[in-house]
Short mmCIF file of C-alpha atoms and ligand atoms in Angstrom, two decimals:
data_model
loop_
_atom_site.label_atom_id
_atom_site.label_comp_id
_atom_site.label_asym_id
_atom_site.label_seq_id
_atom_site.Cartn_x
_atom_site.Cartn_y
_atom_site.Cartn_z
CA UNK J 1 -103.98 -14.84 16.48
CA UNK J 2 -101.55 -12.46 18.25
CA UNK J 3 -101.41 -8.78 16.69
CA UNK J 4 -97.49 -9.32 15.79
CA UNK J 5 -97.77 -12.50 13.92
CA UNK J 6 -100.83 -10.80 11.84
CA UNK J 7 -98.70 -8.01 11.38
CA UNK J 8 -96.06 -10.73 9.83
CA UNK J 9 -98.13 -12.75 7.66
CA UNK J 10 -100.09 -9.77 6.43
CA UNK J 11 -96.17 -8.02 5.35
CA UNK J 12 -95.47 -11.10 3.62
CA UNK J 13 -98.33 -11.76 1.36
CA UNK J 14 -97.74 -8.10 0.58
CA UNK J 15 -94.15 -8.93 -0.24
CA UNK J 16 -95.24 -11.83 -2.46
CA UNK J 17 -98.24 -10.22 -4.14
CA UNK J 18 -96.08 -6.73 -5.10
CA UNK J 19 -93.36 -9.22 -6.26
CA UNK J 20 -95.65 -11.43 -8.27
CA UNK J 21 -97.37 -8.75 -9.90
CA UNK J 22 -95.24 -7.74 -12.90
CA UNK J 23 -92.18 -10.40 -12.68
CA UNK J 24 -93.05 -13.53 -11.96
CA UNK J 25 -89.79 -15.26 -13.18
CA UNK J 26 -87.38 -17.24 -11.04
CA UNK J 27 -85.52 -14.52 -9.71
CA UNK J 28 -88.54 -12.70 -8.10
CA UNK J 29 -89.89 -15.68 -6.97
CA UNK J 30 -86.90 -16.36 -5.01
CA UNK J 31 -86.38 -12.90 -4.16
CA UNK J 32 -89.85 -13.02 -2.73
CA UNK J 33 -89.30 -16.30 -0.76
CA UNK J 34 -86.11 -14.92 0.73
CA UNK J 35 -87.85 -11.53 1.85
CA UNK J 36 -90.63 -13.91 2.74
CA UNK J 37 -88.51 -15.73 5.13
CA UNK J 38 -86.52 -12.94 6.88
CA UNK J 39 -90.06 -11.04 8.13
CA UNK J 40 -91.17 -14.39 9.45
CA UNK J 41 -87.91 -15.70 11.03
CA UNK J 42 -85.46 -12.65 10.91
CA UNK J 43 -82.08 -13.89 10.06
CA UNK J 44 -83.16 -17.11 7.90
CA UNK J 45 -81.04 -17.70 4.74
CA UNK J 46 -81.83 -19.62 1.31
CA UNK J 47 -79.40 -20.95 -0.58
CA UNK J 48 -79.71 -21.44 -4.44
CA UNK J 49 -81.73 -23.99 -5.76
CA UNK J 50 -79.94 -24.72 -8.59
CA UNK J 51 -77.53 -27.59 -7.28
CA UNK J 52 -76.97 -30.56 -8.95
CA UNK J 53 -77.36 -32.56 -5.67
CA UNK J 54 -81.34 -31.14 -5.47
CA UNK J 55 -81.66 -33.22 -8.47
CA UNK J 56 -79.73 -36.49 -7.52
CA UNK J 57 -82.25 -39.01 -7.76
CA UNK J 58 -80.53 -41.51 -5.06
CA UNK J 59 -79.86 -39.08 -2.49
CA UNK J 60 -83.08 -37.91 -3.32
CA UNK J 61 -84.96 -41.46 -2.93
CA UNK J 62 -82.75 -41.58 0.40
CA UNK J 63 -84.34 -38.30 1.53
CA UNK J 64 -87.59 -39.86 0.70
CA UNK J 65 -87.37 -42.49 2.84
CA UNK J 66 -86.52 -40.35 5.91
CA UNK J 67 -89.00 -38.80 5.25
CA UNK J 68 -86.99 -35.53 5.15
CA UNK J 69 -87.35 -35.13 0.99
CA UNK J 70 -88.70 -31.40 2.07
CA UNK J 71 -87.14 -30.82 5.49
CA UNK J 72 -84.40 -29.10 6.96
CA UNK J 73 -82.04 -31.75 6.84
CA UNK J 74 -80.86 -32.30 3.72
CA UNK J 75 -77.92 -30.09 3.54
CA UNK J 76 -76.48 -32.41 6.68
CA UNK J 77 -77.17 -35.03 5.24
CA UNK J 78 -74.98 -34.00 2.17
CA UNK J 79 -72.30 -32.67 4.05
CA UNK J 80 -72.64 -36.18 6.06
CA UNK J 81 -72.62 -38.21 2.84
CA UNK J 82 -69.35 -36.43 1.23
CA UNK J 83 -67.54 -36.06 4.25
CA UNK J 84 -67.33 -39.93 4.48
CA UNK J 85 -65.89 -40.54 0.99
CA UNK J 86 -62.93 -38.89 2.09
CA UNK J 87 -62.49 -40.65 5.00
CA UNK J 88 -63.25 -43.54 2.72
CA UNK J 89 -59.53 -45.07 2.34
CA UNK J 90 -58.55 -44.14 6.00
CA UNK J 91 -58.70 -47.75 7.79
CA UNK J 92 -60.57 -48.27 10.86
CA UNK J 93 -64.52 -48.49 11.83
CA UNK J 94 -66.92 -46.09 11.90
CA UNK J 95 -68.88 -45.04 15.29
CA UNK J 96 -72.03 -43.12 15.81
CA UNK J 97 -73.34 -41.60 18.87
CA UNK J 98 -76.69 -40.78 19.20
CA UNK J 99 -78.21 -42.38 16.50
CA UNK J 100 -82.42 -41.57 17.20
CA UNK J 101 -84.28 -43.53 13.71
CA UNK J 102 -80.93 -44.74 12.11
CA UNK J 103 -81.02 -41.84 9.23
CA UNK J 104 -77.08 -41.05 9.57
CA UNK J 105 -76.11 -45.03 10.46
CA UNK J 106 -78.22 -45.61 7.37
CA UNK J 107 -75.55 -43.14 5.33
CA UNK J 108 -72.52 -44.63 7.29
CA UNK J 109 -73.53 -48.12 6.57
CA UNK J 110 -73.76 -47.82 2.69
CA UNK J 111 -70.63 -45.64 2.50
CA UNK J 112 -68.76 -48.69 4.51
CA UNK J 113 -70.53 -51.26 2.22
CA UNK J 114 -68.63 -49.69 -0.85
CA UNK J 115 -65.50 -48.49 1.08
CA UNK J 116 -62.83 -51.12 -0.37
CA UNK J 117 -61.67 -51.07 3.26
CA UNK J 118 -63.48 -53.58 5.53
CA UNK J 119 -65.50 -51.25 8.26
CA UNK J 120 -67.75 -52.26 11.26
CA UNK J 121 -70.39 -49.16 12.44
CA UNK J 122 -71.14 -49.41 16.15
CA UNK J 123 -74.16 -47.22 17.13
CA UNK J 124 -74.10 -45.84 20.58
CA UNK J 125 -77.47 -44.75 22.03
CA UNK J 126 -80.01 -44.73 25.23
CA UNK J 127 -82.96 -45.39 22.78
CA UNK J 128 -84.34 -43.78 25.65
CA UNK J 129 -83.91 -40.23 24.31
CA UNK J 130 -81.97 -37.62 25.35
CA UNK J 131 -80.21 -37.43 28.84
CA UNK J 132 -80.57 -34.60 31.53
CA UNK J 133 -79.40 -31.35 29.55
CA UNK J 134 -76.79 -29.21 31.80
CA UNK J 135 -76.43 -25.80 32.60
CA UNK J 136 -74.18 -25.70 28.85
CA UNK J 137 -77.22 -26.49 27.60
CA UNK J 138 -79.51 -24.18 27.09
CA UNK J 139 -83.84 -24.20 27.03
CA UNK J 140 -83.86 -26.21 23.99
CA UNK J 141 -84.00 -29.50 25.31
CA UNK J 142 -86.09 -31.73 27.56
CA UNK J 143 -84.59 -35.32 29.17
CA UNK J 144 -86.20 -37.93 26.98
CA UNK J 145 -86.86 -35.71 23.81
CA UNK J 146 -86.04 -38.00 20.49
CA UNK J 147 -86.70 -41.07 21.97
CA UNK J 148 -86.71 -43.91 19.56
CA UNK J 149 -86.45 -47.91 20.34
CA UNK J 150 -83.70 -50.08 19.43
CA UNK J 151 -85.65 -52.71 17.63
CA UNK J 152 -86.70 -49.78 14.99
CA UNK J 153 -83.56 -49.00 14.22
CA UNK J 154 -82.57 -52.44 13.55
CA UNK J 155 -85.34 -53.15 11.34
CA UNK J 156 -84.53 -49.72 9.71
CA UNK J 157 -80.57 -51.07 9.25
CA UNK J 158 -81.32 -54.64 9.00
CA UNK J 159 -79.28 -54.64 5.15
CA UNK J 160 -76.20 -53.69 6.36
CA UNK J 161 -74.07 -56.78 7.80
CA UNK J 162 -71.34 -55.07 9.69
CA UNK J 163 -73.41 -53.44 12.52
CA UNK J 164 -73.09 -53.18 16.18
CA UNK J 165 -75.32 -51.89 18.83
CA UNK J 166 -74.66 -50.21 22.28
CA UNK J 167 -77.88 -49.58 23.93
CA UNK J 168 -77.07 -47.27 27.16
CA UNK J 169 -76.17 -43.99 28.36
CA UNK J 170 -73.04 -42.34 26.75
CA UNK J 171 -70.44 -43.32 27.89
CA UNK J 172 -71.21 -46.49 29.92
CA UNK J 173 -70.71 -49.00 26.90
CA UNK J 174 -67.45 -46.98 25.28
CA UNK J 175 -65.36 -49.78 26.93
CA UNK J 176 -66.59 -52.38 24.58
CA UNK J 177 -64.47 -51.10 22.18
CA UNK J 178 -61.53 -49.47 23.63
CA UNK J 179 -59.36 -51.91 21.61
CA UNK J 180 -61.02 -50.79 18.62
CA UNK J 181 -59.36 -47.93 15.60
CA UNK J 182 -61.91 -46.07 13.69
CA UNK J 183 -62.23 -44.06 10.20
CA UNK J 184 -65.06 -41.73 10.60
CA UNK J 185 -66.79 -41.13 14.07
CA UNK J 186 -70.19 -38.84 14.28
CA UNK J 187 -71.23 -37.05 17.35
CA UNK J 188 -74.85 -36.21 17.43
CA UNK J 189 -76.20 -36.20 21.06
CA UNK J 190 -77.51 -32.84 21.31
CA UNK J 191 -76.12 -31.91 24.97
CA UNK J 192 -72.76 -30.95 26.55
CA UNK J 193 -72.08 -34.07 28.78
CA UNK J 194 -72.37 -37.07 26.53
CA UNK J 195 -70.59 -34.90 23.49
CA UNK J 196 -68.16 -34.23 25.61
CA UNK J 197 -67.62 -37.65 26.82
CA UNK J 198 -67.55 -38.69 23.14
CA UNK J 199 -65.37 -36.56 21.59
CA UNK J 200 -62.47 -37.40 24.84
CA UNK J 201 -62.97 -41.36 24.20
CA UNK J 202 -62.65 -41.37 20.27
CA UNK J 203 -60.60 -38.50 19.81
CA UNK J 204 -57.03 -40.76 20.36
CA UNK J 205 -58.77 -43.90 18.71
CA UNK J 206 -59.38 -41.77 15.38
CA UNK J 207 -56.56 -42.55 12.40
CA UNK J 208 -54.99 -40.00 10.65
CA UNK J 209 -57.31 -38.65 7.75
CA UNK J 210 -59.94 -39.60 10.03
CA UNK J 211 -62.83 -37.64 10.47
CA UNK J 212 -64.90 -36.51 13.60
CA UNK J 213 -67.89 -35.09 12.45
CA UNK J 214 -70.39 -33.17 15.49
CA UNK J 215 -73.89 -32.48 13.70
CA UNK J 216 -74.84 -30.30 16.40
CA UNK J 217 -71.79 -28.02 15.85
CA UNK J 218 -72.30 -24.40 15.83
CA UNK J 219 -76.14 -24.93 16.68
CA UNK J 220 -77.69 -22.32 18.74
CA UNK J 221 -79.82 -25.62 20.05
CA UNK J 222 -77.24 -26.97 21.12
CA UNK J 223 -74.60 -24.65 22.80
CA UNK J 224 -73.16 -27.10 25.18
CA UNK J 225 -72.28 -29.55 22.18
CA UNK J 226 -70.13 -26.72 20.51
CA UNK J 227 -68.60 -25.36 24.10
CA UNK J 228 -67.16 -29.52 24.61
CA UNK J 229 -65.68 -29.51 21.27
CA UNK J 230 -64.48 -26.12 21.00
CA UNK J 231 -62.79 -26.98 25.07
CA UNK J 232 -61.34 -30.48 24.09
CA UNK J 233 -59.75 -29.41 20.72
CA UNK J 234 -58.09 -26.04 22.69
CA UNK J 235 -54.90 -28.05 23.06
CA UNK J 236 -55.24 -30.08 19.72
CA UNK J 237 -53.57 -28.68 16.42
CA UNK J 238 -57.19 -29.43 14.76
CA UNK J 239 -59.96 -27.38 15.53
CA UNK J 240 -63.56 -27.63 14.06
CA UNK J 241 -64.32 -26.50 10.37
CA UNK J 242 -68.11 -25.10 10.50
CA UNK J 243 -70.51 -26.11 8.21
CA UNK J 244 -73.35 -23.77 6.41
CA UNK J 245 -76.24 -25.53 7.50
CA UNK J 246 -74.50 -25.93 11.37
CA UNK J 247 -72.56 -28.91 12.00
CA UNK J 248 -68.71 -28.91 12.09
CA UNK J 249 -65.73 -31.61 11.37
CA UNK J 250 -62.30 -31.66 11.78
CA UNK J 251 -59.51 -34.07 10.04
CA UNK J 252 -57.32 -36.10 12.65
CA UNK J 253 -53.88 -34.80 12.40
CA UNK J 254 -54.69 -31.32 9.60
CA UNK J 255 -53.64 -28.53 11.55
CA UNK J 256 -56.46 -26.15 11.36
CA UNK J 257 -56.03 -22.58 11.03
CA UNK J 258 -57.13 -19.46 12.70
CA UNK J 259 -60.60 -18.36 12.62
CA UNK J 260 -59.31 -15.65 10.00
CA UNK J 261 -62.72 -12.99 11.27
CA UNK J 262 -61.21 -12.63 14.55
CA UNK J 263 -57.86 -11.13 13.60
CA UNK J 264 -59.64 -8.22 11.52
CA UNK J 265 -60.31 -5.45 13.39
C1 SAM L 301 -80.50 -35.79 17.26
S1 SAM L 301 -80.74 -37.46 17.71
C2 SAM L 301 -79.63 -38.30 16.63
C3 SAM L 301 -80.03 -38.17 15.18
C4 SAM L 301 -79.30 -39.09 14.24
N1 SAM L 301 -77.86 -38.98 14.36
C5 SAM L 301 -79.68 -38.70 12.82
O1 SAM L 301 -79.09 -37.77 12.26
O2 SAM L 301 -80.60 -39.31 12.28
C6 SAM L 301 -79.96 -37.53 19.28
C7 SAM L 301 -79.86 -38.93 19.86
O3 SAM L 301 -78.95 -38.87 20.96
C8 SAM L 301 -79.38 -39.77 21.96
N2 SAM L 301 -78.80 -39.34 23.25
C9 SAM L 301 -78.82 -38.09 23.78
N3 SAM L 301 -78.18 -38.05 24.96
C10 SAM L 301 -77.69 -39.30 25.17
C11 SAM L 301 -76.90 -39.89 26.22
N4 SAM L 301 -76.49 -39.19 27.26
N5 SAM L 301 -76.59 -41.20 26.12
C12 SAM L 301 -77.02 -41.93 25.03
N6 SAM L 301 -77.75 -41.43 24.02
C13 SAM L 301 -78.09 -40.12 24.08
C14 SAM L 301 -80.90 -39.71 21.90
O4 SAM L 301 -81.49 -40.89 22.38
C15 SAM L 301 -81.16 -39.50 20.39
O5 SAM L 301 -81.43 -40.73 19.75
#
């Protein structure tokens, strides 16, 4: 094992036995974690456990059957799941692009099956995996990362009624619906190009009170993704609200603000 990753692991056991020793109550158990976390990956943040949604037992099952009970996903998947009750009563479909295993659709589907609106989801992927990341793009990414067939995410979907599928590259099948209105549209392609092909197509076919949510928003993965959206909403009166866990969304028509940090100085 490399001398600086000893070095690591040895300071955190140290952190956790010295912490354990005479307190071991909540607090020092999360005050070890945390200190825990910032010597392995400096900068890495916990948030308090003690939310009621850790403890909601259908978002919960949902989790389990991503797979992601544990993961890092589930504040996203939160933010995902509230976001679209309040574009619940704003008419129009709903659209996803980049859609991998169906996890989000799977969110977008059941929020439409309860909406009292009728909504449609069409799901826009390659099912090939990720295009050729850009020069926006950073190391991160490799053409054909997250590559998952459509006949998966079918049989993941397959209770929802009101689905559509667009198997290609991003954004050769938009056409299909240029007619088309929508309610709530997720971006979540990982590069520049294709988000920024996205976010120009369904910007003018989102309602007011609409949503455009980009999961990749304020990622350091994914730099390109936040340079198109940042670029395309410079001449917009919205702009993109960040979320904690990364991600960002922005209302159609709610005039967004300054970013208030850049005017102190
Ligand atoms: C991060 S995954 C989507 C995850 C999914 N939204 C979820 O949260 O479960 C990114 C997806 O974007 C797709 N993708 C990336 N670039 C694309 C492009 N240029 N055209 C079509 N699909 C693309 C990939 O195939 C992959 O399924």
């Amino acid at each position: 094992m490399p001398k600086n990753r000893l070095a690591k692991l040895k300071t955190a056991a140290r952190i956790v036995r010295e912490l354990y020793r005479d307190h071991d109550t909540i607090g020092k158990r999360l005050e070890a974690l945390q200190r825990v976390a910032w010597e392995l990956v400096p900068g890495y943040r916990l948030t308090w456990p003690d939310s009621d949604w850790c403890k909601d037992s259908d978002f919960n099952q949902y989790l389990e059957s991503t797979g992601q009970l544990k993961g890092m996903n589930t504040h996203n998947r939160m933010m995902l799941a509230q976001l679209l009750r309040l574009s619940d009563n704003v008419p129009g479909d709903t659209v996803e692009c980049g859609v991998y295993k169906g996890d989000s659709s799977w969110l977008i589907c059941a929020a439409n099956r309860s909406s009292p609106l009728s909504k449609q989801h069409h799901m826009f992927d390659s099912f090939e995996g990720i295009s050729q990341p850009g020069s926006e793009d950073g190391q991160h990414w490799t053409r054909g990362d997250l590559s998952f067939g459509l006949n998966g995410v079918q049989e993941r979907l397959k209770e929802f009624e009101q689905t559509a599928y667009y198997p290609g590259w991003i954004p050769d099948r938009f056409q299909d619906i240029q007619d088309l209105t929508f309610s709530f549209v997720h971006i979540d392609v990982d590069l520049h190009e294709p988000t920024k092909d996205s976010i120009e197509f369904f910007y003018e076919r989102l309602n007011d009170g609409g949503i455009l949510l980009c999961d990749d928003y304020g990622s350091a993965f994914c730099p390109g993704a936040t340079k198109a959206c940042d670029q395309f909403l410079s001449s917009k009166p919205e702009s993109m609200i960040s979320l904690p866990a990364s991600g960002g969304f922005m209302i159609k028509g709610q005039q967004t603000g300054k970013n208030f940090w850049q005017t102190l100085a």
